[in-house]
Each structure stands twice: as C-alpha cells, then as structure tokens.
Short mmCIF file of C-alpha atoms in Angstrom, two decimals:
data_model
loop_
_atom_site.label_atom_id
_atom_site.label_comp_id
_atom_site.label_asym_id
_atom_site.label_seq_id
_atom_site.Cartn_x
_atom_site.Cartn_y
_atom_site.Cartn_z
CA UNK A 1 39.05 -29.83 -12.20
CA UNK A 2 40.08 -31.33 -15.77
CA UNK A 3 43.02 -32.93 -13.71
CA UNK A 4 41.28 -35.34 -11.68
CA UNK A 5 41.72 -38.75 -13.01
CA UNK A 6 39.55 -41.01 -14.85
CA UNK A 7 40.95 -44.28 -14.30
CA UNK A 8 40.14 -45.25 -10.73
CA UNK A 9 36.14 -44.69 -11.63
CA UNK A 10 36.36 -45.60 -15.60
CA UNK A 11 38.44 -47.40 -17.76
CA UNK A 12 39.28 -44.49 -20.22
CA UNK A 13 41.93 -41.71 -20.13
CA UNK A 14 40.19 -38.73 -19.41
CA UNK A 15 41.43 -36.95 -22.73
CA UNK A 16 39.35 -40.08 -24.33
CA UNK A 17 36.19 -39.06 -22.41
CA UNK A 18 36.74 -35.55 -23.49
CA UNK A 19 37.39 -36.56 -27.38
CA UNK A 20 33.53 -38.59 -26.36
CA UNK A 21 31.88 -35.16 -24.87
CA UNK A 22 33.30 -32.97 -27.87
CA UNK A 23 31.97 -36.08 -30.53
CA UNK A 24 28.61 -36.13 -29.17
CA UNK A 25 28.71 -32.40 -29.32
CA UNK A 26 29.68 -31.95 -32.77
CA UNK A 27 26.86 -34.53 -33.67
CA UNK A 28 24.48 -32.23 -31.81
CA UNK A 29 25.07 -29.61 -33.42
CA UNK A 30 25.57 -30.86 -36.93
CA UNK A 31 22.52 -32.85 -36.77
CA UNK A 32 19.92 -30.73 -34.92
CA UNK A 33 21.51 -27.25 -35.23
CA UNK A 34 22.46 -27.25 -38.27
CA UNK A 35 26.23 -25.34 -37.29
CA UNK A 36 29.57 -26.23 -37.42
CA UNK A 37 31.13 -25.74 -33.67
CA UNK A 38 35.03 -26.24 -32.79
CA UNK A 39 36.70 -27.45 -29.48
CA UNK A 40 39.30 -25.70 -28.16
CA UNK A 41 42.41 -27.32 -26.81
CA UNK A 42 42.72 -25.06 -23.83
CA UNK A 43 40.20 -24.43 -21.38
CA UNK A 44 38.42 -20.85 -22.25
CA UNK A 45 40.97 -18.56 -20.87
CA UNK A 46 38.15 -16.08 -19.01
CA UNK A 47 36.54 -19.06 -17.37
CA UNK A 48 36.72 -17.40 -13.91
CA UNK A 49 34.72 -18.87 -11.01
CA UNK A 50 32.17 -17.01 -11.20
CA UNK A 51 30.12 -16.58 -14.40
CA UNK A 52 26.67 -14.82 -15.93
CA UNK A 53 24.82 -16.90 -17.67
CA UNK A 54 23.09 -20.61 -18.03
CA UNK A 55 23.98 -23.92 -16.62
CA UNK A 56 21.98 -26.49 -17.85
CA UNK A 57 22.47 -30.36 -15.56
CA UNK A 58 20.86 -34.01 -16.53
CA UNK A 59 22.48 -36.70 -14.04
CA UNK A 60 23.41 -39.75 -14.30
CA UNK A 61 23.00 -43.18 -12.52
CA UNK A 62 23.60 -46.82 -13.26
CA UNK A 63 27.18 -48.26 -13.85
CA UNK A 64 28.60 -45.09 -12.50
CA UNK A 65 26.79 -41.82 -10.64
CA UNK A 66 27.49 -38.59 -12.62
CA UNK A 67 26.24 -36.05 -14.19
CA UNK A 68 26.84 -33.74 -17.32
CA UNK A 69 26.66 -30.11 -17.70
CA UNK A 70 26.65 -27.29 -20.37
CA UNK A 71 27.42 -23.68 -19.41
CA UNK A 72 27.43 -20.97 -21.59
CA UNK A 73 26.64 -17.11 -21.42
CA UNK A 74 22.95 -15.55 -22.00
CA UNK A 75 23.73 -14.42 -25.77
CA UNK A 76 25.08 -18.31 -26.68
CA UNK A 77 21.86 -20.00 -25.00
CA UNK A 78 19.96 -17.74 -27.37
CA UNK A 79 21.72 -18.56 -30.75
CA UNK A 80 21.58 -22.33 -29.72
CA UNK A 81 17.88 -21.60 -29.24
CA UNK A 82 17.19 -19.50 -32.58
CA UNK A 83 19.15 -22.70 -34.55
CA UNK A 84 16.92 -25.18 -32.38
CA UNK A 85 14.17 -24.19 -32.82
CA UNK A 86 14.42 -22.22 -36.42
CA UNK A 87 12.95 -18.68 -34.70
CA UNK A 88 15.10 -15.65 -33.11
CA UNK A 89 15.79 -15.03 -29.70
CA UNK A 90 17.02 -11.85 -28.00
CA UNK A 91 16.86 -12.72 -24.55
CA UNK A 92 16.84 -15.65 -21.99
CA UNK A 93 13.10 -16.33 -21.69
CA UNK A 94 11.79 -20.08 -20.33
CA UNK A 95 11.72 -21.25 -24.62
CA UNK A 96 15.33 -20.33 -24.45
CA UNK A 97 15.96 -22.55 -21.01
CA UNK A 98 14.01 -24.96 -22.60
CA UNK A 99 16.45 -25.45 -25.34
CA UNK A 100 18.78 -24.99 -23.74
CA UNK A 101 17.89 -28.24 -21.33
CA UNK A 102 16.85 -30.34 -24.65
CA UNK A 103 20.12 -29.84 -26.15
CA UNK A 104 21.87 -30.85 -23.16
CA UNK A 105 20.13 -33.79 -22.99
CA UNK A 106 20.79 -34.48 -26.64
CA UNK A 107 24.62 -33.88 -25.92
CA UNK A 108 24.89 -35.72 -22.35
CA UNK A 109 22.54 -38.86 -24.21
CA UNK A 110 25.54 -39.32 -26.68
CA UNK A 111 28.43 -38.94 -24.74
CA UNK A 112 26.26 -41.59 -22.93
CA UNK A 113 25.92 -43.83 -25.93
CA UNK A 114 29.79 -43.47 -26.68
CA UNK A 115 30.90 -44.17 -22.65
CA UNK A 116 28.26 -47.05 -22.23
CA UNK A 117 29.82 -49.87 -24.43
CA UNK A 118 33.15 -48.87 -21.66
CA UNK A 119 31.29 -49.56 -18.25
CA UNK A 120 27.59 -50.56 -18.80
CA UNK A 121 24.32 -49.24 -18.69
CA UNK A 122 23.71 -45.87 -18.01
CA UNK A 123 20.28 -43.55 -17.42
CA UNK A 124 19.47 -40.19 -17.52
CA UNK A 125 17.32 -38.10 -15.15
CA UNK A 126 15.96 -35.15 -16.46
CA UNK A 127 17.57 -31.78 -17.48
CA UNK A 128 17.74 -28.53 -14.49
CA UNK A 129 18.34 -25.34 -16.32
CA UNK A 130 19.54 -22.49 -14.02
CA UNK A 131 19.64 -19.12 -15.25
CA UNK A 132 21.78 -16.54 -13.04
CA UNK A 133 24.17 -13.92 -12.20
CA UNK A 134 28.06 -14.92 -10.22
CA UNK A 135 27.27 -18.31 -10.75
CA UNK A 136 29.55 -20.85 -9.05
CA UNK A 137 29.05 -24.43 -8.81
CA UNK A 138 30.07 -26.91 -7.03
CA UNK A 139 30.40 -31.15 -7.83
CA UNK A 140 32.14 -31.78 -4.96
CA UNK A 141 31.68 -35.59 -4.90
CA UNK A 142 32.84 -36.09 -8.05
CA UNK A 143 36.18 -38.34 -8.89
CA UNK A 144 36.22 -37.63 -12.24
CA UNK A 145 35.76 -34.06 -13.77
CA UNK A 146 36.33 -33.74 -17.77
CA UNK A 147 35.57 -30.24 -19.73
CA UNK A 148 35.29 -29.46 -23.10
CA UNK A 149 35.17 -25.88 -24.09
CA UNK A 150 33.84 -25.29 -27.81
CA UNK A 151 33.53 -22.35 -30.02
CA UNK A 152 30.59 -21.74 -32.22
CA UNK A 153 29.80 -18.76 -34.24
CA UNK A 154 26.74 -17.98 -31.62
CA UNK A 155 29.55 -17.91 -28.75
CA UNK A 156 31.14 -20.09 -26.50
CA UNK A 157 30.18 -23.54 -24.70
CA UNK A 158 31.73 -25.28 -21.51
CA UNK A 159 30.56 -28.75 -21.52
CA UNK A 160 31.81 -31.06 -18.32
CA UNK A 161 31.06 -34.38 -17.32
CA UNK A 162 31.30 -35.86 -13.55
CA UNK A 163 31.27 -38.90 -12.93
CA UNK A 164 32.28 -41.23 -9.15
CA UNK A 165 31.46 -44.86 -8.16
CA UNK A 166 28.20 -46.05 -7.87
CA UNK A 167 26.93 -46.62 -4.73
CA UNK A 168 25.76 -50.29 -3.71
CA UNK B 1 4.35 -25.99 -10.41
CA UNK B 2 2.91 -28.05 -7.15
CA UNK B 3 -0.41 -28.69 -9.38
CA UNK B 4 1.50 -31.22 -11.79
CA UNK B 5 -0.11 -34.57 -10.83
CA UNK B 6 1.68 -37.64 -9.96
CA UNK B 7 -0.48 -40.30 -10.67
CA UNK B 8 0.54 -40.84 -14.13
CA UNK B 9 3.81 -41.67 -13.24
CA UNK B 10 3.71 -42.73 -9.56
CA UNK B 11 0.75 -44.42 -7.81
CA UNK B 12 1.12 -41.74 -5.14
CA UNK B 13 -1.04 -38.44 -4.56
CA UNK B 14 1.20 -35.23 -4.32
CA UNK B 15 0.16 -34.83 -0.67
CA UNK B 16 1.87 -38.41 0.08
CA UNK B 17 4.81 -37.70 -1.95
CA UNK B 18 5.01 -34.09 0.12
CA UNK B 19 4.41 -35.72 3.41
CA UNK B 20 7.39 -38.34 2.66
CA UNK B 21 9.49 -35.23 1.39
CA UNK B 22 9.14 -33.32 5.16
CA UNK B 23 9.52 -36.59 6.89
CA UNK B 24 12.92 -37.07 5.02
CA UNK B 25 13.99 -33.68 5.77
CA UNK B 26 12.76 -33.36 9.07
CA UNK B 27 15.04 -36.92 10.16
CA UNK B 28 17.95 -35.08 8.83
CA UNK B 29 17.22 -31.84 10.81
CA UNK B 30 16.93 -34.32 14.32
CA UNK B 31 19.93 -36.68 13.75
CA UNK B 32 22.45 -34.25 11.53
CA UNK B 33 21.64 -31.11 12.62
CA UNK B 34 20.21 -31.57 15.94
CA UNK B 35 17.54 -28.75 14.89
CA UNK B 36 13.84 -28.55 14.40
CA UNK B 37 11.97 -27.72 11.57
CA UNK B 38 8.33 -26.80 10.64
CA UNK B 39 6.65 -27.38 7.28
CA UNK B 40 4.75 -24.49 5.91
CA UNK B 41 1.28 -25.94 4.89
CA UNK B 42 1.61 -22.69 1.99
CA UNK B 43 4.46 -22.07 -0.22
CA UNK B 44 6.67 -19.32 0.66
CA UNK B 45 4.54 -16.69 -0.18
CA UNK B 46 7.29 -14.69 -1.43
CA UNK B 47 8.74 -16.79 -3.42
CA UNK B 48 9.41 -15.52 -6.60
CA UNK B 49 10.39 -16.32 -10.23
CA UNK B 50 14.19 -15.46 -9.45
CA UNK B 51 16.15 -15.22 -6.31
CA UNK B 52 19.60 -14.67 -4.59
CA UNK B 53 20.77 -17.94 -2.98
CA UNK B 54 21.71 -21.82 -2.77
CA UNK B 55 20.28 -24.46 -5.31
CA UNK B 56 21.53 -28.04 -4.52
CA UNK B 57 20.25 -30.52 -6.86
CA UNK B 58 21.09 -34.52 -7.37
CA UNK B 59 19.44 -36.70 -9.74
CA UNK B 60 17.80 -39.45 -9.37
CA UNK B 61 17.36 -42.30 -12.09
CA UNK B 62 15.46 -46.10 -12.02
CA UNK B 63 12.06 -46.89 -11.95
CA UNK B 64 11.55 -43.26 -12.45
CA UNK B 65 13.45 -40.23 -13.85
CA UNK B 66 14.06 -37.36 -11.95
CA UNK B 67 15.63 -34.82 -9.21
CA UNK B 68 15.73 -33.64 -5.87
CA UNK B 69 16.29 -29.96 -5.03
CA UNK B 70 17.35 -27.81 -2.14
CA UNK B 71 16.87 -24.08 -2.09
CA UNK B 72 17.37 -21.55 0.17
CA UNK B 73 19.22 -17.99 0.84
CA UNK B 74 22.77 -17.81 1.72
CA UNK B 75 22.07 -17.11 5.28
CA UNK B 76 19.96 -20.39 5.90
CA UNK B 77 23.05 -22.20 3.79
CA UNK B 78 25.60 -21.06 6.24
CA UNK B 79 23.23 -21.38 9.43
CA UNK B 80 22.67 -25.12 7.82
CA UNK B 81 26.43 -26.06 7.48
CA UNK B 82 26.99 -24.19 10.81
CA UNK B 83 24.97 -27.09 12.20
CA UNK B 84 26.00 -29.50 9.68
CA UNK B 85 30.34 -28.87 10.64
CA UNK B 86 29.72 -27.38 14.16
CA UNK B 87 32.16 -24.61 12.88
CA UNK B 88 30.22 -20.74 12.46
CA UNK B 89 30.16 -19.83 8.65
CA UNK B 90 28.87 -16.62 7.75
CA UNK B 91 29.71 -16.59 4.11
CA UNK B 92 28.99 -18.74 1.42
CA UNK B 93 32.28 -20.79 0.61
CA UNK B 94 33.31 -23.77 -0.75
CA UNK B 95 32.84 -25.42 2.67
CA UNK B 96 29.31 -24.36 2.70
CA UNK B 97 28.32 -25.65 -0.68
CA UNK B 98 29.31 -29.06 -0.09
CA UNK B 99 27.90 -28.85 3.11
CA UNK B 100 24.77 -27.90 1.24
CA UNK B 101 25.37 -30.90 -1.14
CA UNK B 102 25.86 -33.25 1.38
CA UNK B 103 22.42 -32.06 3.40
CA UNK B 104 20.37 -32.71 0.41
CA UNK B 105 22.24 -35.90 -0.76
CA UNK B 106 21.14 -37.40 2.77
CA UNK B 107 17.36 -35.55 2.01
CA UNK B 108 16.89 -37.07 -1.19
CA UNK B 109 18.25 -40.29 -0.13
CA UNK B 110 15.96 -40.49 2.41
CA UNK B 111 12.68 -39.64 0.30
CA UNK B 112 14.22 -41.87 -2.05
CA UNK B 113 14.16 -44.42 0.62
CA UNK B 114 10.55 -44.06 1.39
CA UNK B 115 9.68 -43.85 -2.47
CA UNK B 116 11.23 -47.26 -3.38
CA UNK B 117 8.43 -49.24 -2.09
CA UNK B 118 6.08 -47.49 -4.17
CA UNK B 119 7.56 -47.36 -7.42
CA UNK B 120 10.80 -49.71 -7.68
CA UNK B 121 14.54 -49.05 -7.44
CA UNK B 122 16.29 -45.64 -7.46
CA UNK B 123 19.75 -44.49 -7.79
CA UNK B 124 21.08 -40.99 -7.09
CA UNK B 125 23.35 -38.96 -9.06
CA UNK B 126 25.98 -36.58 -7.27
CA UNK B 127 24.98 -33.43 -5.83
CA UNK B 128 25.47 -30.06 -8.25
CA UNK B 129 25.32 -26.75 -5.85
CA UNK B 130 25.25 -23.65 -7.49
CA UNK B 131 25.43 -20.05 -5.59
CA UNK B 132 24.38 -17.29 -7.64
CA UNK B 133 22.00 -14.19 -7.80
CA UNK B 134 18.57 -13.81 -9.25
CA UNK B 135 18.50 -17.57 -10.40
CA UNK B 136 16.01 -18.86 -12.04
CA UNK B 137 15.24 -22.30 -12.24
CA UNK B 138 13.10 -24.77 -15.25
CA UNK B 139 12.56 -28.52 -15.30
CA UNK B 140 10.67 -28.21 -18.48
CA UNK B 141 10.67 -32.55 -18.68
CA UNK B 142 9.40 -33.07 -15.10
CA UNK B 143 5.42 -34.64 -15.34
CA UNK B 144 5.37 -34.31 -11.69
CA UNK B 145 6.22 -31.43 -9.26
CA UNK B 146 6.15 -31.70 -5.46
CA UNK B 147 7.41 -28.55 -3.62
CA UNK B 148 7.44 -28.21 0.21
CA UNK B 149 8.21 -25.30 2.07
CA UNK B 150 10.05 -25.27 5.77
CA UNK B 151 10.88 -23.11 8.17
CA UNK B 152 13.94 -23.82 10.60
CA UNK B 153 15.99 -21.14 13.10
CA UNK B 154 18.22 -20.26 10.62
CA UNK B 155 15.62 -19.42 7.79
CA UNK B 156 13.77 -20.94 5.11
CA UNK B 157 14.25 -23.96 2.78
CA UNK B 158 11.98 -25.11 -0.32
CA UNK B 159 12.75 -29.17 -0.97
CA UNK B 160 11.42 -30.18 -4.57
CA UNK B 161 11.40 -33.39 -6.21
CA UNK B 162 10.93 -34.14 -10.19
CA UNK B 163 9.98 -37.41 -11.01
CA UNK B 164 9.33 -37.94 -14.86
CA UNK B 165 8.47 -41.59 -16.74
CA UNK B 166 11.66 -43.49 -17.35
CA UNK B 167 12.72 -43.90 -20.57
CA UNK B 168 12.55 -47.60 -22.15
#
C-alpha cells in the first residue's frame, strides 16, 4: 500500500507526506501525552493482514477525499489512554475508544494543517473507533496510501493516510 | 444511540432523516441489485454491543460533519456483492469488501443527495471496510444518531448516519 504514488492526487512525494503524518504525531504526543514516540523506517515487520486490536478513522473532504487512520493493539490504545487522560487503563473499555478517537483526530487535524498550505482547504468528519478481533480493512478507492509505523514505550502505532481526487 | 436528536444540528426530525436513509438504500437495492428490501420499524432486536461481520463506513464533511455506515454479517456481505458483481461469493474477500464499499458509497451518496437541500453542501470521503469479529463500534463526537434496520433475502443490514456541527 505505501507504494502507491502521491503525485497524480497531491503535489508531494509520498515520503514528504509521511515525514507530515510522523510530525503531527510527534506533536501529539509531545504536547498532549506527554511521551516521546519514534518512527520506524520500515513498516512493523508483524503487520500481517489481519490484526487484534483498534482502528480508529476521521475522513476527509474538500481539496482532496481521504481519510486518516491509527491502528494499534488493545494494550497501546490503553497506555495512549492512561497518558491522555492522566488515569490507568487495563482494558479496552468505551473511555479507552474514546481516546483513542480524540487522539486521532488530534493527529489526522495536523497532518491536515501541514498538507493544507500544499492543495487547499481541507475538513474533517468525525472520528469511528472500531474495536475487534482479525481485523482487515479495506480503502479500496484510495490513490494514495502513506503509513507511518511508530514506537512508543506503551507499544506500537500504524498511522496511514488515504487520500484520491475529489469528486466534482 | 437512535434517541440523539437532530434538531440542533439539522432542521430535520430523526424520523425524516430515517425515512430519507431507507429511501436511499432501498433505490440502490431496485437499480444495483435488482432486490427488495424491507425496513424494520424496530432495531434488530438482537443487535448487540459487539458482533462478527462487515462495517463499511465513508465520511462525510460540509455543512455538517459526519459518517455513513453499513453493517451487516458476512453472509448478507457476500449475498450483497453476489448481486452487486453477478458472480456467487461465499466468503468474505477482497472482492466482497469493495463491493461492500462501493454499496454504501452509492447509499450515502444518495441520503447525502436528499440531505443537501436541508442543510447545504456535502462531500464524501472514501469508503473504509473493515471485516473482523466481535467489533465494536463508538462515534463518541456524533450529536446526532439515526440507525435503520432492513431486512433483504440475503439477511440483515443496519445503515447509520452521524452528523455532528461543523467546525468553523
């Protein structure tokens, strides 16, 4: 998926859009979570098709049609919950996918911010948090796919932006 | 969730906003699928917290803030591309998930069509479907919730749509 090429969609390499995803991540989570998170240069090696865990989605619409999305296993959406929202967490209850959905925002809102001033306005609908087992998804109209996989001391994150042209 | 009023946000009753929702669906059902469909006046009653299936979901963005989702079991999704493709499915594949994408993109599109009038311009994002077992769902921002509940040949569906304030 982190193949498919920016640049018939969106002026930007998609290795830019990706440095974008990981800087509005790092804010995140320097800002309101108080942590220090890494990215990591290769996609997580275990990211099989199917996972365990939470996928949190806010689209996109204006300049370009899109959305962004944040994956991560049960034990991650917890710490990012307990640093949230300063009080622990030991399993996925609907505070956690709460959170979880207000951090994604945060994230996807400045990746927004950054990609913007590149292709014009942008809004956000609101975030869909999705809590399962074998979880595959699928963004099949999407021309543009760009991941970022981070490392935190909570766990692991797989953030991904779609994007496509806008419809008339 | 079907108690969260609307008329904060959209100068609609729920029931209006549910009655465009089945229209929508059921015009897809006649000219796509060349199948009927029946709207349960009652939510499935078994519809619990969690369940095995199909969640298709696209944003939508504009006057308003929100999403559009599709639900149903894995059955119903391969009886609905069956009809969708005219080629038998009886596993979920990647075929079947963007045929379930592309069934609720033209859903949603249509409800968006009839919403448009009442509230101002929408765009849609790009369908997310994601397969997976005992999924829960939470759209913690939504002020408005408008779930209807159908019943077709080849099962059950529940269409939702989210529709929040948009932000300045």
């Amino acid at each position: 998926m982190t193949t498919r090429h920016a640049r018939a969609v969106i002026p930007l390499q998609n290795e830019e859009m990706a440095t974008m995803l990981f800087a509005a991540t790092r804010e995140v989570f320097t800002s309101m979570l108080g942590s220090e998170i890494q990215r990591l240069q290769e996609p997580l090696a275990d990211h099989a098709d199917t996972f365990d865990g939470v996928i949190s989605l806010v689209g996109l619409a204006g300049a370009v049609i899109g959305n962004g999305e944040l994956e991560c296993a049960a034990e991650a959406a917890c710490d990012l919950s307990s640093k949230l929202l300063m009080t622990e967490f030991s399993k996925v209850d609907e505070e956690v996918l709460d959170a979880v959905g207000e951090i994604t925002n945060m994230i996807v809102g400045g990746f927004k911010n950054l990609l913007e001033p590149h292709v014009g306005r942008l809004q956000m609908s609101i975030p869909s948090v999705i809590w399962g087992k074998n979880i595959a998804t699928r963004d099949s109209k999407a021309e543009v796919a760009v991941a970022v996989c981070c490392v935190f001391p909570g766990g692991e994150l797989r953030l991904t932006i779609h994007l496509a042209a806008a419809r008339n």
